Short mmCIF file of C-alpha atoms in Angstrom, two decimals:
data_model
loop_
_atom_site.label_atom_id
_atom_site.label_comp_id
_atom_site.label_asym_id
_atom_site.label_seq_id
_atom_site.Cartn_x
_atom_site.Cartn_y
_atom_site.Cartn_z
CA GLY A 20 13.99 -2.55 15.35
CA GLU A 21 12.97 0.90 14.30
CA SER A 22 9.36 1.89 14.52
CA VAL A 23 7.85 2.77 11.20
CA GLY A 24 5.22 5.01 12.68
CA LEU A 25 4.31 5.55 16.29
CA HIS A 26 0.70 6.43 15.68
CA LEU A 27 -0.41 3.87 13.14
CA PRO A 28 -3.81 2.24 13.45
CA THR A 29 -3.30 -1.21 14.86
CA LEU A 30 -5.13 -4.42 14.15
CA SER A 31 -4.74 -7.13 16.78
CA VAL A 32 -5.53 -10.57 15.47
CA GLN A 33 -5.54 -13.98 17.08
CA GLU A 34 -3.26 -16.47 15.40
CA GLY A 35 -5.28 -18.54 12.97
CA ASP A 36 -7.97 -15.92 12.45
CA ASN A 37 -8.43 -13.97 9.25
CA SER A 38 -7.25 -10.37 9.01
CA ILE A 39 -8.77 -7.59 6.97
CA ILE A 40 -6.80 -4.41 6.39
CA ASN A 41 -8.51 -1.48 4.73
CA CYS A 42 -7.18 1.40 2.70
CA ALA A 43 -8.84 4.43 1.15
CA TYR A 44 -6.97 5.75 -1.85
CA SER A 45 -7.07 9.29 -3.07
CA ASN A 46 -6.86 9.42 -6.84
CA SER A 47 -9.78 8.13 -8.88
CA ALA A 48 -7.46 8.01 -11.91
CA SER A 49 -5.11 5.51 -10.24
CA ASP A 50 -5.05 2.28 -12.18
CA TYR A 51 -2.63 0.05 -10.31
CA PHE A 52 -2.58 -0.78 -6.65
CA ILE A 53 -0.11 -2.68 -4.51
CA TRP A 54 0.00 -3.96 -0.97
CA TYR A 55 3.35 -3.93 0.78
CA LYS A 56 4.39 -5.51 4.07
CA GLN A 57 7.09 -3.86 6.14
CA GLU A 58 8.71 -5.67 9.01
CA SER A 59 10.70 -3.84 11.61
CA GLY A 60 14.07 -2.77 10.27
CA LYS A 61 13.33 -3.81 6.70
CA GLY A 62 12.16 -2.26 3.49
CA PRO A 63 8.64 -2.69 2.12
CA GLN A 64 8.07 -6.12 0.62
CA PHE A 65 5.62 -6.69 -2.22
CA ILE A 66 2.62 -8.84 -1.28
CA ILE A 67 0.09 -8.57 -4.05
CA ASP A 68 -1.07 -6.14 -6.71
CA ILE A 69 -4.25 -5.47 -8.62
CA ARG A 70 -5.08 -3.51 -11.73
CA SER A 71 -8.07 -1.23 -11.94
CA ASN A 72 -9.85 -3.47 -14.43
CA MET A 73 -10.19 -6.11 -11.72
CA ASP A 74 -12.07 -6.12 -8.44
CA LYS A 75 -10.50 -9.14 -6.80
CA ARG A 76 -7.20 -10.95 -6.96
CA GLN A 77 -6.01 -13.87 -4.89
CA GLY A 78 -2.55 -14.95 -3.92
CA GLN A 79 -1.23 -17.40 -1.41
CA ARG A 80 -3.26 -16.76 1.77
CA VAL A 81 -3.94 -13.18 0.63
CA THR A 82 -6.77 -11.60 -1.30
CA VAL A 83 -7.02 -8.02 -2.47
CA LEU A 84 -10.37 -6.42 -3.14
CA LEU A 85 -10.78 -3.19 -5.07
CA ASN A 86 -13.88 -1.02 -4.99
CA LYS A 87 -13.36 1.82 -7.41
CA THR A 88 -16.75 3.34 -6.70
CA VAL A 89 -15.72 4.31 -3.20
CA LYS A 90 -11.95 4.28 -3.81
CA HIS A 91 -11.38 1.51 -1.33
CA LEU A 92 -8.86 -1.28 -1.24
CA SER A 93 -8.66 -4.13 1.22
CA LEU A 94 -6.21 -6.89 1.98
CA GLN A 95 -7.44 -10.12 3.49
CA ILE A 96 -4.96 -12.48 5.11
CA ALA A 97 -6.24 -15.96 5.78
CA ALA A 98 -5.16 -17.94 8.84
CA THR A 99 -2.95 -15.17 10.16
CA GLN A 100 0.41 -16.33 11.46
CA PRO A 101 2.93 -14.72 13.83
CA GLY A 102 5.13 -13.99 10.83
CA ASP A 103 2.39 -11.77 9.46
CA SER A 104 3.01 -9.24 12.22
CA ALA A 105 4.19 -6.13 10.39
CA VAL A 106 3.04 -2.79 9.04
CA TYR A 107 0.98 -3.04 5.86
CA PHE A 108 0.84 -0.26 3.30
CA CYS A 109 -1.36 0.15 0.30
CA ALA A 110 0.09 2.09 -2.63
CA GLU A 111 -1.56 3.54 -5.69
CA ASN A 112 -0.08 4.34 -9.06
CA MET A 113 -1.32 6.12 -12.12
CA ARG A 114 0.66 4.81 -15.04
CA ALA A 115 0.05 7.95 -17.09
CA ALA A 116 1.85 9.93 -14.38
CA GLY A 117 4.85 7.66 -14.31
CA ASN A 118 5.65 4.94 -11.87
CA LYS A 119 5.86 6.79 -8.61
CA LEU A 120 3.88 5.15 -5.86
CA THR A 121 1.67 7.07 -3.47
CA PHE A 122 1.52 5.24 -0.18
CA GLY A 123 -1.21 5.15 2.40
CA GLY A 124 -0.42 5.73 6.05
CA GLY A 125 -0.08 2.07 6.98
CA THR A 126 -1.73 -0.32 9.42
CA ARG A 127 0.15 -2.24 12.06
CA VAL A 128 -0.92 -5.86 12.42
CA LEU A 129 -0.13 -7.63 15.68
CA VAL A 130 -0.70 -11.36 15.79
CA LYS A 131 -1.40 -12.77 19.21
CA PRO A 132 -0.36 -16.38 19.82
CA ASP B 4 16.12 -10.42 -0.08
CA SER B 5 14.80 -8.11 -2.81
CA GLY B 6 18.09 -7.89 -4.70
CA VAL B 7 18.30 -4.15 -4.12
CA THR B 8 21.25 -3.10 -1.98
CA GLN B 9 21.72 0.12 -0.08
CA THR B 10 24.67 1.49 1.80
CA PRO B 11 25.25 2.51 4.45
CA LYS B 12 22.67 0.90 6.67
CA HIS B 13 23.01 3.59 9.32
CA LEU B 14 24.35 7.11 9.11
CA ILE B 15 24.70 9.59 11.94
CA THR B 16 25.75 13.11 11.17
CA ALA B 17 25.36 16.68 12.32
CA THR B 18 23.19 19.53 11.10
CA GLY B 19 24.66 21.40 8.16
CA GLN B 20 26.56 18.39 6.87
CA ARG B 21 26.25 16.61 3.55
CA VAL B 22 25.83 12.86 3.05
CA THR B 23 25.57 10.48 0.12
CA LEU B 24 23.37 7.41 0.12
CA ARG B 25 24.05 4.68 -2.38
CA CYS B 26 21.75 2.20 -4.09
CA SER B 27 22.35 -0.71 -6.44
CA PRO B 28 19.22 -1.90 -8.25
CA ARG B 29 18.30 -5.49 -8.96
CA SER B 30 20.14 -7.04 -11.84
CA GLY B 31 18.34 -6.08 -15.03
CA ASP B 32 16.32 -3.24 -13.53
CA LEU B 33 16.81 0.08 -15.28
CA SER B 34 14.66 2.27 -13.07
CA VAL B 35 15.54 3.49 -9.59
CA TYR B 36 13.27 5.29 -7.16
CA TRP B 37 14.06 7.04 -3.91
CA TYR B 38 11.60 7.29 -1.04
CA GLN B 39 11.77 8.93 2.36
CA GLN B 40 10.02 7.39 5.34
CA SER B 41 9.60 9.56 8.40
CA LEU B 42 7.39 9.11 11.43
CA ASP B 43 5.15 12.05 10.63
CA GLN B 44 5.08 11.89 6.82
CA GLY B 45 5.03 8.19 6.10
CA LEU B 46 6.52 6.90 2.85
CA GLN B 47 7.03 9.72 0.38
CA PHE B 48 8.30 9.48 -3.18
CA LEU B 49 11.33 11.67 -3.84
CA ILE B 50 12.65 11.03 -7.33
CA GLN B 51 12.90 8.46 -10.11
CA TYR B 52 15.66 7.73 -12.61
CA TYR B 53 15.53 5.53 -15.66
CA ASN B 54 18.69 4.47 -17.44
CA GLY B 55 20.57 7.50 -16.18
CA GLU B 56 17.91 10.11 -16.76
CA GLU B 57 15.56 11.74 -14.32
CA ARG B 58 11.99 10.60 -15.01
CA ALA B 59 9.80 11.90 -12.21
CA LYS B 60 10.12 14.16 -9.22
CA GLY B 61 8.12 14.08 -6.06
CA ASN B 62 8.49 15.85 -2.76
CA ILE B 63 12.23 16.30 -2.99
CA LEU B 64 13.81 19.33 -1.38
CA GLU B 65 16.20 21.54 -3.32
CA ARG B 66 18.90 20.58 -0.81
CA PHE B 67 18.59 17.01 -2.06
CA SER B 68 19.78 15.71 -5.39
CA ALA B 69 20.25 12.36 -7.01
CA GLN B 70 21.84 10.77 -10.01
CA GLN B 71 22.01 7.42 -11.72
CA PHE B 72 25.32 6.29 -13.14
CA PRO B 73 26.07 4.29 -16.31
CA ASP B 74 26.31 1.10 -14.26
CA LEU B 75 22.77 1.92 -13.05
CA HIS B 76 23.60 2.41 -9.41
CA SER B 77 22.20 5.57 -7.93
CA GLU B 78 23.22 8.04 -5.28
CA LEU B 79 21.05 10.38 -3.24
CA ASN B 80 22.88 13.44 -1.97
CA LEU B 81 21.51 15.28 1.01
CA SER B 82 23.10 18.61 1.91
CA SER B 83 22.73 21.30 4.55
CA LEU B 84 21.14 18.66 6.71
CA GLU B 85 18.49 19.61 9.22
CA LEU B 86 17.10 17.71 12.19
CA GLY B 87 13.93 17.08 10.23
CA ASP B 88 15.83 15.16 7.57
CA SER B 89 16.26 12.29 9.99
CA ALA B 90 14.39 9.41 8.39
CA LEU B 91 14.67 6.10 6.62
CA TYR B 92 15.62 6.48 2.99
CA PHE B 93 14.62 3.66 0.68
CA CYS B 94 15.66 2.89 -2.81
CA ALA B 95 13.48 0.75 -5.05
CA SER B 96 14.02 -0.56 -8.54
CA SER B 97 11.86 -1.84 -11.36
CA VAL B 98 12.37 -3.12 -14.85
CA ALA B 99 11.05 -0.18 -16.79
CA PRO B 100 9.26 3.08 -16.13
CA THR B 101 7.01 3.34 -19.11
CA SER B 102 3.29 3.76 -18.79
CA ALA B 103 2.81 0.65 -20.87
CA HIS B 104 3.92 -1.45 -17.96
CA TYR B 105 2.67 -2.16 -14.51
CA ASN B 106 5.94 -2.05 -12.72
CA GLU B 107 6.44 -3.88 -9.50
CA GLN B 108 8.96 -2.00 -7.42
CA PHE B 109 11.40 -3.91 -5.24
CA PHE B 110 12.66 -2.09 -2.19
CA GLY B 111 16.07 -2.16 -0.60
CA PRO B 112 16.62 -2.45 3.16
CA GLY B 113 16.98 1.32 3.57
CA THR B 114 19.45 3.72 5.09
CA ARG B 115 18.59 5.16 8.47
CA LEU B 116 19.81 8.73 8.65
CA THR B 117 20.06 10.44 12.01
CA VAL B 118 20.87 14.14 12.06
CA LEU B 119 22.00 15.41 15.45
#
């Protein structure tokens, strides 16, 4: 498969452990945030989103935390599985500026069996 | 499968040439977005169309243009290609573009363009 980015920060996680992926966003006026997962050779896949009026949102095995004070977003994956190996991107959106997404640089997660 | 389709999957061409990338949005989605993903620039927003009209422009070069047709499919035209245009080009779609909505964007599988 194609490499998404050769110089991405990489998080190595033991299968079954929890993963935490961090993202600093740039625009304090952003009001909608999304985490995407991108597997090799595929397009970004939606994982979970959060609006700026929330600080935590949980999905299936994933939790997103938003700290607007320091413009920080994190994605927690519980009981990481081999299928979680991918590149993870955070994206921010300011609805008043339309729906274009501004993506972070991405973090590569490698799950060790 | 996101429901967004893109063709072709791979495209190899030479510098100076022109290519057209095609995208069909998910059924019911009116908005189409184009993104470029390169190794050094990451995922960058290029342009957005809603129901046939251009809605937002990002870092799109003048050599690039796009349109959305009445059947809502979209095409991204890249001309006078340069080596640096080699990248993955993604199309995404969403229901609506208005600021009243938080719009989840669904991405297609991408077109890998290689300019030799």
